[in-house]
PDB file of C-alpha atoms in Angstrom:
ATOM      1  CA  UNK A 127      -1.941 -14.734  15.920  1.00 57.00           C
ATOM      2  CA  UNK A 128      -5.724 -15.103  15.114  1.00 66.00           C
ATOM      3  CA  UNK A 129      -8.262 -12.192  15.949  1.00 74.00           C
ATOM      4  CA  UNK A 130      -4.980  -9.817  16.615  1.00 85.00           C
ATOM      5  CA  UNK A 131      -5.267  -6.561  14.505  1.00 93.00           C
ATOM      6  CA  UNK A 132      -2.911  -6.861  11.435  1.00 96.00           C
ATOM      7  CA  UNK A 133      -0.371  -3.365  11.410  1.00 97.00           C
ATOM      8  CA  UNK A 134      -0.456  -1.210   8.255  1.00 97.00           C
ATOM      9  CA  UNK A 135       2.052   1.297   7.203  1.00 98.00           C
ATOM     10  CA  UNK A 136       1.806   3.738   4.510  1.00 98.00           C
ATOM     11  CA  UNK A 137       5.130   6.356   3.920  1.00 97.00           C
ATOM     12  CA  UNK A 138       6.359   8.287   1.560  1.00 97.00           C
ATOM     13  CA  UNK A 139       9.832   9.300   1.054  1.00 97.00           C
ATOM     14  CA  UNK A 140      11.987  11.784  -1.042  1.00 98.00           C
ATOM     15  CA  UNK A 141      15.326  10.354  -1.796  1.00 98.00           C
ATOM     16  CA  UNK A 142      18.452  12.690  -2.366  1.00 98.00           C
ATOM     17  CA  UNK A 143      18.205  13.477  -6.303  1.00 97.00           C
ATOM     18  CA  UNK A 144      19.261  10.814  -8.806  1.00 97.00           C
ATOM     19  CA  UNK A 145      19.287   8.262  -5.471  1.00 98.00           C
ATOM     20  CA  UNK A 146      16.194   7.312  -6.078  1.00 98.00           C
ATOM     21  CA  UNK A 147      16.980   3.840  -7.565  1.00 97.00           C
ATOM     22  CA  UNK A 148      20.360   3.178  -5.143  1.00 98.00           C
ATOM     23  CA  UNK A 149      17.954   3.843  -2.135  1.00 97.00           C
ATOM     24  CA  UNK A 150      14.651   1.297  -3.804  1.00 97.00           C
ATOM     25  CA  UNK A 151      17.973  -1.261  -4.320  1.00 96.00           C
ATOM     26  CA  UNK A 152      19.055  -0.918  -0.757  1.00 96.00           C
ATOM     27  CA  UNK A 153      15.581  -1.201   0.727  1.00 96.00           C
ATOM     28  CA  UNK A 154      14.435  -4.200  -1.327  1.00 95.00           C
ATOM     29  CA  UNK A 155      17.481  -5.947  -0.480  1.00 93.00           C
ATOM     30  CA  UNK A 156      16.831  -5.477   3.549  1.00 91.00           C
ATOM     31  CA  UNK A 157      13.313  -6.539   3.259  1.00 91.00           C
ATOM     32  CA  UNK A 158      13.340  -9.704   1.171  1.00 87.00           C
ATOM     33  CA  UNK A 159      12.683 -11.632   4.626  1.00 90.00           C
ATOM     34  CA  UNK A 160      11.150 -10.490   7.525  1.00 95.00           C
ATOM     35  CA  UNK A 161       8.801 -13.261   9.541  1.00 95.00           C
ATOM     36  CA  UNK A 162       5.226 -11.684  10.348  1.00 95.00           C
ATOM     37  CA  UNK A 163       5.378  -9.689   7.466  1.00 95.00           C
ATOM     38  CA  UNK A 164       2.523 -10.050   4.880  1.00 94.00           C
ATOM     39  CA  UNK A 165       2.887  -7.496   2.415  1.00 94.00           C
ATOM     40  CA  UNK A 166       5.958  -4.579   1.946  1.00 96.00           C
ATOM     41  CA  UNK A 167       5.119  -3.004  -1.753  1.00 96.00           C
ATOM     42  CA  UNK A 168       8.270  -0.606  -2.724  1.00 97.00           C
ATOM     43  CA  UNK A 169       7.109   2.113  -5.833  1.00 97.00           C
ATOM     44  CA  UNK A 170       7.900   4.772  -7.307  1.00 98.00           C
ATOM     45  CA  UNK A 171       5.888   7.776  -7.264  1.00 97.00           C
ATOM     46  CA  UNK A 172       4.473   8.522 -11.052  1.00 96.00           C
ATOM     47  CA  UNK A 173       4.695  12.305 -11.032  1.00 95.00           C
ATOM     48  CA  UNK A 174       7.602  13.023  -8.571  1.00 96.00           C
ATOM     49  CA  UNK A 175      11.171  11.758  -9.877  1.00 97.00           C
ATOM     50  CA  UNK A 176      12.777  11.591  -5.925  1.00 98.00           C
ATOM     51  CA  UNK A 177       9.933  10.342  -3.826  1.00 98.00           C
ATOM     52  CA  UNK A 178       9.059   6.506  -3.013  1.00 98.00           C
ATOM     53  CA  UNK A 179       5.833   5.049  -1.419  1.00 98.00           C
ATOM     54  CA  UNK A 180       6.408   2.168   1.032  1.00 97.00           C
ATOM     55  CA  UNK A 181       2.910   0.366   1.693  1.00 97.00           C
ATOM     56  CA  UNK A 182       3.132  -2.274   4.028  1.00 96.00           C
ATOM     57  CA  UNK A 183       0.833  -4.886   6.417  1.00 96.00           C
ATOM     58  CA  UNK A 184       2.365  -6.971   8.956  1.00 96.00           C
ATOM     59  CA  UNK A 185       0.247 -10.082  11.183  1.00 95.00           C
ATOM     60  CA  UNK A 186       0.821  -7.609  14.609  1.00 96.00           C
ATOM     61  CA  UNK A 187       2.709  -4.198  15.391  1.00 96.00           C
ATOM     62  CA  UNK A 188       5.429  -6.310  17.123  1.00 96.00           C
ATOM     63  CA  UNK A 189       6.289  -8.300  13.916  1.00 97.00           C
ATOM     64  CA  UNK A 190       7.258  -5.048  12.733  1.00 97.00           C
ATOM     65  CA  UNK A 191       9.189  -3.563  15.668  1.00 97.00           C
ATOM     66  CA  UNK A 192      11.320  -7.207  15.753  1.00 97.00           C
ATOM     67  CA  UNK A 193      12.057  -6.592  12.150  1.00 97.00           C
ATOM     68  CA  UNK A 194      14.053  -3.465  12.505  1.00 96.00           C
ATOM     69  CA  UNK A 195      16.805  -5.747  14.711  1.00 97.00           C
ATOM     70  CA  UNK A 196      17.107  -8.317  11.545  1.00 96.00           C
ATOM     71  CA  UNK A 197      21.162  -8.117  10.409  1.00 97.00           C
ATOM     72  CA  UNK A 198      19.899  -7.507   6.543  1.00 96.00           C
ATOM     73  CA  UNK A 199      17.335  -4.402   7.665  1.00 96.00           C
ATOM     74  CA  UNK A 200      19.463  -2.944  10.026  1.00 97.00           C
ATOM     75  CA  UNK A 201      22.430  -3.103   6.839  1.00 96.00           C
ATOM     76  CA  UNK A 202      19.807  -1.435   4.837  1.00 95.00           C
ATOM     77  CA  UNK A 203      18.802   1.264   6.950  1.00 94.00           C
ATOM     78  CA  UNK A 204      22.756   2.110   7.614  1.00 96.00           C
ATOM     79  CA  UNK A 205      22.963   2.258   3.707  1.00 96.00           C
ATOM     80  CA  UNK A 206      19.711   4.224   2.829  1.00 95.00           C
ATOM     81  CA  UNK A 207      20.369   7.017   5.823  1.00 95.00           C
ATOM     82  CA  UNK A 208      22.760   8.316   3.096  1.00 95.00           C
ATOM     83  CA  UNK A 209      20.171   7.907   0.170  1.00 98.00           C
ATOM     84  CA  UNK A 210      16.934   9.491   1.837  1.00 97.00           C
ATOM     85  CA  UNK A 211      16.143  13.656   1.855  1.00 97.00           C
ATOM     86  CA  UNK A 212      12.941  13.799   4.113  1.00 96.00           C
ATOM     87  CA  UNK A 213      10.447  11.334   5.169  1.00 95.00           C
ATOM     88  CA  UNK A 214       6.760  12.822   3.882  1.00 92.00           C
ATOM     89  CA  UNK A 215       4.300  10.842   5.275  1.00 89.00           C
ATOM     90  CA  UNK A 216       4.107   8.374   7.911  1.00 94.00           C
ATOM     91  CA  UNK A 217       0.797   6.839   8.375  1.00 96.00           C
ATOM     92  CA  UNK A 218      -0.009   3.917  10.546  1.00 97.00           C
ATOM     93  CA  UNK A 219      -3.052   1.496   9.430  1.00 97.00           C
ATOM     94  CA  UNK A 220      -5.263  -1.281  10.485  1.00 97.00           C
ATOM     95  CA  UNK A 221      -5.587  -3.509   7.215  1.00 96.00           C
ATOM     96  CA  UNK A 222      -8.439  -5.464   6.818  1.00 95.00           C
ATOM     97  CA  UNK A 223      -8.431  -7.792   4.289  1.00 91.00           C
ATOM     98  CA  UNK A 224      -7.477  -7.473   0.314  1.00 89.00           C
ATOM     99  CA  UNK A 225      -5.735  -9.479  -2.386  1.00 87.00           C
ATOM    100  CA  UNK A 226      -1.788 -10.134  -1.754  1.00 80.00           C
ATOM    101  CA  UNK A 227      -1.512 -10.532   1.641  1.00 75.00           C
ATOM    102  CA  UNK A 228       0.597 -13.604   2.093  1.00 65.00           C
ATOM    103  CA  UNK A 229      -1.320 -16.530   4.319  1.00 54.00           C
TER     104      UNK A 229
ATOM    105  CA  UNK B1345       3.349  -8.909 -19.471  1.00 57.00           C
ATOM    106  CA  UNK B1346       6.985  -9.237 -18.796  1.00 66.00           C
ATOM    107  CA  UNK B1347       8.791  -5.814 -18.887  1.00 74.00           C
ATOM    108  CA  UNK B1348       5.556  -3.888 -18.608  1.00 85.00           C
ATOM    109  CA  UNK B1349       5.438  -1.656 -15.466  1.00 93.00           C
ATOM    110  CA  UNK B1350       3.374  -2.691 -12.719  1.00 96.00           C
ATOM    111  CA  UNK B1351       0.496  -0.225 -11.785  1.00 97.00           C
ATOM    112  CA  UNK B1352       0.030   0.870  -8.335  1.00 97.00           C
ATOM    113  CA  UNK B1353      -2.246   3.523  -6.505  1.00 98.00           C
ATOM    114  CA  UNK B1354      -2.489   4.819  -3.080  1.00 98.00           C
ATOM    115  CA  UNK B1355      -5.764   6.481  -2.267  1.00 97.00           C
ATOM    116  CA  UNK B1356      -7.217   7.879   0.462  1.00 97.00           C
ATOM    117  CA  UNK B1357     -11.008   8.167   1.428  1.00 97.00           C
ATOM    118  CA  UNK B1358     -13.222   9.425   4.209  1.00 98.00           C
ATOM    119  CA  UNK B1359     -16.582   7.658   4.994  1.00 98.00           C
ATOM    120  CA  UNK B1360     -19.503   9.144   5.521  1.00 98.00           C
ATOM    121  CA  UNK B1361     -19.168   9.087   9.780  1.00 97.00           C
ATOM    122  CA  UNK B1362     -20.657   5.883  11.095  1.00 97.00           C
ATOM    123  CA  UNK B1363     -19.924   4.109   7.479  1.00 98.00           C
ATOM    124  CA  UNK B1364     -16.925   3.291   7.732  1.00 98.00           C
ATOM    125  CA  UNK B1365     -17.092  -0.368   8.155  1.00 97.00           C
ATOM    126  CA  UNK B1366     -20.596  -0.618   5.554  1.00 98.00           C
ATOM    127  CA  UNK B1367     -17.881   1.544   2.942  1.00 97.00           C
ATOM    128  CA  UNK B1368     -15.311  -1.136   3.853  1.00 97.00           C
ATOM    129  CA  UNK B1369     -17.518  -4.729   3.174  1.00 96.00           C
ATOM    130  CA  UNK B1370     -18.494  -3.119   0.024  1.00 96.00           C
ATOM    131  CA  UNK B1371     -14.959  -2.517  -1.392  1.00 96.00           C
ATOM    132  CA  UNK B1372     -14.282  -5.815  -0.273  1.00 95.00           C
ATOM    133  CA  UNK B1373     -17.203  -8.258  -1.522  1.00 93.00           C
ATOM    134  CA  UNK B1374     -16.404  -6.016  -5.184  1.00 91.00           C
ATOM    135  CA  UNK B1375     -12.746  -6.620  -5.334  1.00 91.00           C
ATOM    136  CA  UNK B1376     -12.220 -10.722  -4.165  1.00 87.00           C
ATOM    137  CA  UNK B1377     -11.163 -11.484  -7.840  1.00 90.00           C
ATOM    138  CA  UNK B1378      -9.756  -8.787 -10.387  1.00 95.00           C
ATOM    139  CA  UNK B1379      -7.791 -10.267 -13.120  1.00 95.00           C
ATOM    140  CA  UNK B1380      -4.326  -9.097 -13.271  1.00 95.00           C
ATOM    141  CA  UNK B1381      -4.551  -7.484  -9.232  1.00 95.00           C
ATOM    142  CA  UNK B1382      -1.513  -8.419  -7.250  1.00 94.00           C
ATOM    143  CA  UNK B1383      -1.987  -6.948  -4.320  1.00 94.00           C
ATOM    144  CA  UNK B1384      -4.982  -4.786  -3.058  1.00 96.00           C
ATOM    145  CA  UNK B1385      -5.248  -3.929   1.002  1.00 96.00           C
ATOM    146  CA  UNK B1386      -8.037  -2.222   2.671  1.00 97.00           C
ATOM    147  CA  UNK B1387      -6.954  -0.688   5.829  1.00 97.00           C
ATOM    148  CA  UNK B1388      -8.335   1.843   8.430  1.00 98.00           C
ATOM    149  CA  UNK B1389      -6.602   4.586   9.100  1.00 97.00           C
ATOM    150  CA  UNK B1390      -5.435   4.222  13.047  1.00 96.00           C
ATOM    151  CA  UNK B1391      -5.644   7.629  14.015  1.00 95.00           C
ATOM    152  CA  UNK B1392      -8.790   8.927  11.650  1.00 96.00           C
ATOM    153  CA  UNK B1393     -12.075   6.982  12.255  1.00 97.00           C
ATOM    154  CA  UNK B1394     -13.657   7.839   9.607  1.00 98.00           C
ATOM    155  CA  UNK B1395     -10.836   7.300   7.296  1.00 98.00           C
ATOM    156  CA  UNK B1396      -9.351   4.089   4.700  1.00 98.00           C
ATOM    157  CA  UNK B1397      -6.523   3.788   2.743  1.00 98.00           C
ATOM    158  CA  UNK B1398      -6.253   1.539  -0.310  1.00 97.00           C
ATOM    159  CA  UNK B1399      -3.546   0.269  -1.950  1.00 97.00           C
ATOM    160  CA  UNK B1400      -3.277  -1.768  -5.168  1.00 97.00           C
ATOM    161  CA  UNK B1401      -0.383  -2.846  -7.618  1.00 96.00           C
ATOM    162  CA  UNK B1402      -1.294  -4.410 -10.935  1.00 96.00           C
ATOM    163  CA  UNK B1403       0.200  -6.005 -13.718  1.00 95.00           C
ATOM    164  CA  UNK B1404      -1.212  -3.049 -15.965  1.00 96.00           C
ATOM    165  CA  UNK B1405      -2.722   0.198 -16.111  1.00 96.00           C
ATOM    166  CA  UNK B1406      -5.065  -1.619 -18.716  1.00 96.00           C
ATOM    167  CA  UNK B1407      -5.296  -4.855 -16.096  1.00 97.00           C
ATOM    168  CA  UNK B1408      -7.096  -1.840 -13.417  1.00 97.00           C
ATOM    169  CA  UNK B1409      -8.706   0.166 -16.294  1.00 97.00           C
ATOM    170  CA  UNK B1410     -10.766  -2.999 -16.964  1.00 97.00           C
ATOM    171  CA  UNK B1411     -11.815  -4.489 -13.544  1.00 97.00           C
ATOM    172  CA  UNK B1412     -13.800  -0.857 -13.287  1.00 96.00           C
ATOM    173  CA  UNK B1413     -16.247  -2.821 -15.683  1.00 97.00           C
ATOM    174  CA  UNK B1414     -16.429  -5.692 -13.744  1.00 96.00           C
ATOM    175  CA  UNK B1415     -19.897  -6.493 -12.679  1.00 97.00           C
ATOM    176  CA  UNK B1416     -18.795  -7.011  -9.324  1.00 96.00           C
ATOM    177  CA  UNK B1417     -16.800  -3.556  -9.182  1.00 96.00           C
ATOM    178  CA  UNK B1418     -19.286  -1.793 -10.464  1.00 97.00           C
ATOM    179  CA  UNK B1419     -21.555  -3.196  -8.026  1.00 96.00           C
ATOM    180  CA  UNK B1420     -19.310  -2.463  -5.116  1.00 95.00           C
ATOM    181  CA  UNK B1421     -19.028   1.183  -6.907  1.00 94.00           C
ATOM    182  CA  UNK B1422     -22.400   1.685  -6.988  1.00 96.00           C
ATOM    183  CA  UNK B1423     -22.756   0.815  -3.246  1.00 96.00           C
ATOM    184  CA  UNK B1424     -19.945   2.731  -2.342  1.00 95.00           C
ATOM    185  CA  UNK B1425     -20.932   5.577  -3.862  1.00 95.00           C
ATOM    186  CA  UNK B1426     -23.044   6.302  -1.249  1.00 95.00           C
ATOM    187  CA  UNK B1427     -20.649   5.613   1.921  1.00 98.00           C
ATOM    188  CA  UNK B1428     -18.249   7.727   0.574  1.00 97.00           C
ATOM    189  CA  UNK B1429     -17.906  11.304   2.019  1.00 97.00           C
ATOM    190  CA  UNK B1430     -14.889  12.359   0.435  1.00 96.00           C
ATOM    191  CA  UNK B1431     -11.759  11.119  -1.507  1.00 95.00           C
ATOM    192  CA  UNK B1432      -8.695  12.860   0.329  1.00 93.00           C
ATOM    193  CA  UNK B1433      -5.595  11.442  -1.438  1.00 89.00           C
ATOM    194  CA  UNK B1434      -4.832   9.777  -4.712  1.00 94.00           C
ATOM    195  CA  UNK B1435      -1.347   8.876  -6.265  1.00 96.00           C
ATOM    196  CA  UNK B1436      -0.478   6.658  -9.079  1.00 97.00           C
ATOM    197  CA  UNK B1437       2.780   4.505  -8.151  1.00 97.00           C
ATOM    198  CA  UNK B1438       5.006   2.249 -10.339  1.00 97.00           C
ATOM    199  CA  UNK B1439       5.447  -0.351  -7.953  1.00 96.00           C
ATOM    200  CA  UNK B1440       9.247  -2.072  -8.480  1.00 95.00           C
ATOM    201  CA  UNK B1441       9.277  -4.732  -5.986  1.00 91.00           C
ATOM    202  CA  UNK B1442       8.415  -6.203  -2.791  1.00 89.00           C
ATOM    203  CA  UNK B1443       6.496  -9.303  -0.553  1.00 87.00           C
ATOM    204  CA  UNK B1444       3.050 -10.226  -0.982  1.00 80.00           C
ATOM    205  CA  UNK B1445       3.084  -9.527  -4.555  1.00 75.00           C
ATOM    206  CA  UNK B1446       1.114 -12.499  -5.961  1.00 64.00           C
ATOM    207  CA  UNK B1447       2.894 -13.967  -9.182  1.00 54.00           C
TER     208      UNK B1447
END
């Protein structure tokens, strides 16, 4: 909705050793559609062989929150529990504008 | 280029207190067109006032190398430079998929 704050997360996550790629699959395949949501970036981290970053911006904080009901994330987070060590960091955001950020 | 790896950082910065908005227009006017830049979000960080995150993925480590010679970025840079209180975090991601990635 125009003039409401877009949401921003930013978290990092270690994924049980040589999971890393079975837990990217499993994410990626829960988030290819989720309405409100205007950019979810999966990558790897360069330097540490288990972690992932997960940067994302949504149009409003509820977008998000309906998300984690959707069939295909809920399937995803059931498979990744499995696939995921620790969570690292958890940071919420306010984006503000940028390149990539789907209309 | 197909099969490269795409190029992604996550940085933190503070601003100097009371800049963070000026810190935030500058980044922004310098980065509105960065060939090979799929996605790059600005964001506040909710809970730190003084605080941004940014987050880019490009098609290249060369495709970022060279936008730092941009007029425009260096502009923004120079600017910046200024605003800029201190630089907290800084990773370097290989981003492997996602939304909002622009083709």
């Amino acid at each position: 909705a125009p003039g409401q704050p877009l949401y921003g997360l930013i978290g990092k996550m270690k994924a049980v050793p040589g999971q890393r790629d079975a837990l990217i699959a499993a994410i990626l395949e829960g988030s290819a559609a989720m309405p409100g949501c205007l950019s979810y970036v999966v990558a790897k981290d360069a330097d540490d062989a288990d972690a992932i970053w997960i940067t994302e911006v949504w149009d409003s904080e509820a977008s998000h929150d309906a998300s984690l009901q959707l069939p295909a994330v809920q399937a995803s987070i059931a498979k990744a529990k499995d696939l995921v060590a620790s969570m690292e960091t958890g940071v919420v955001t306010t984006p503000v504008g940028g390149i990539g950020l789907k209309a």
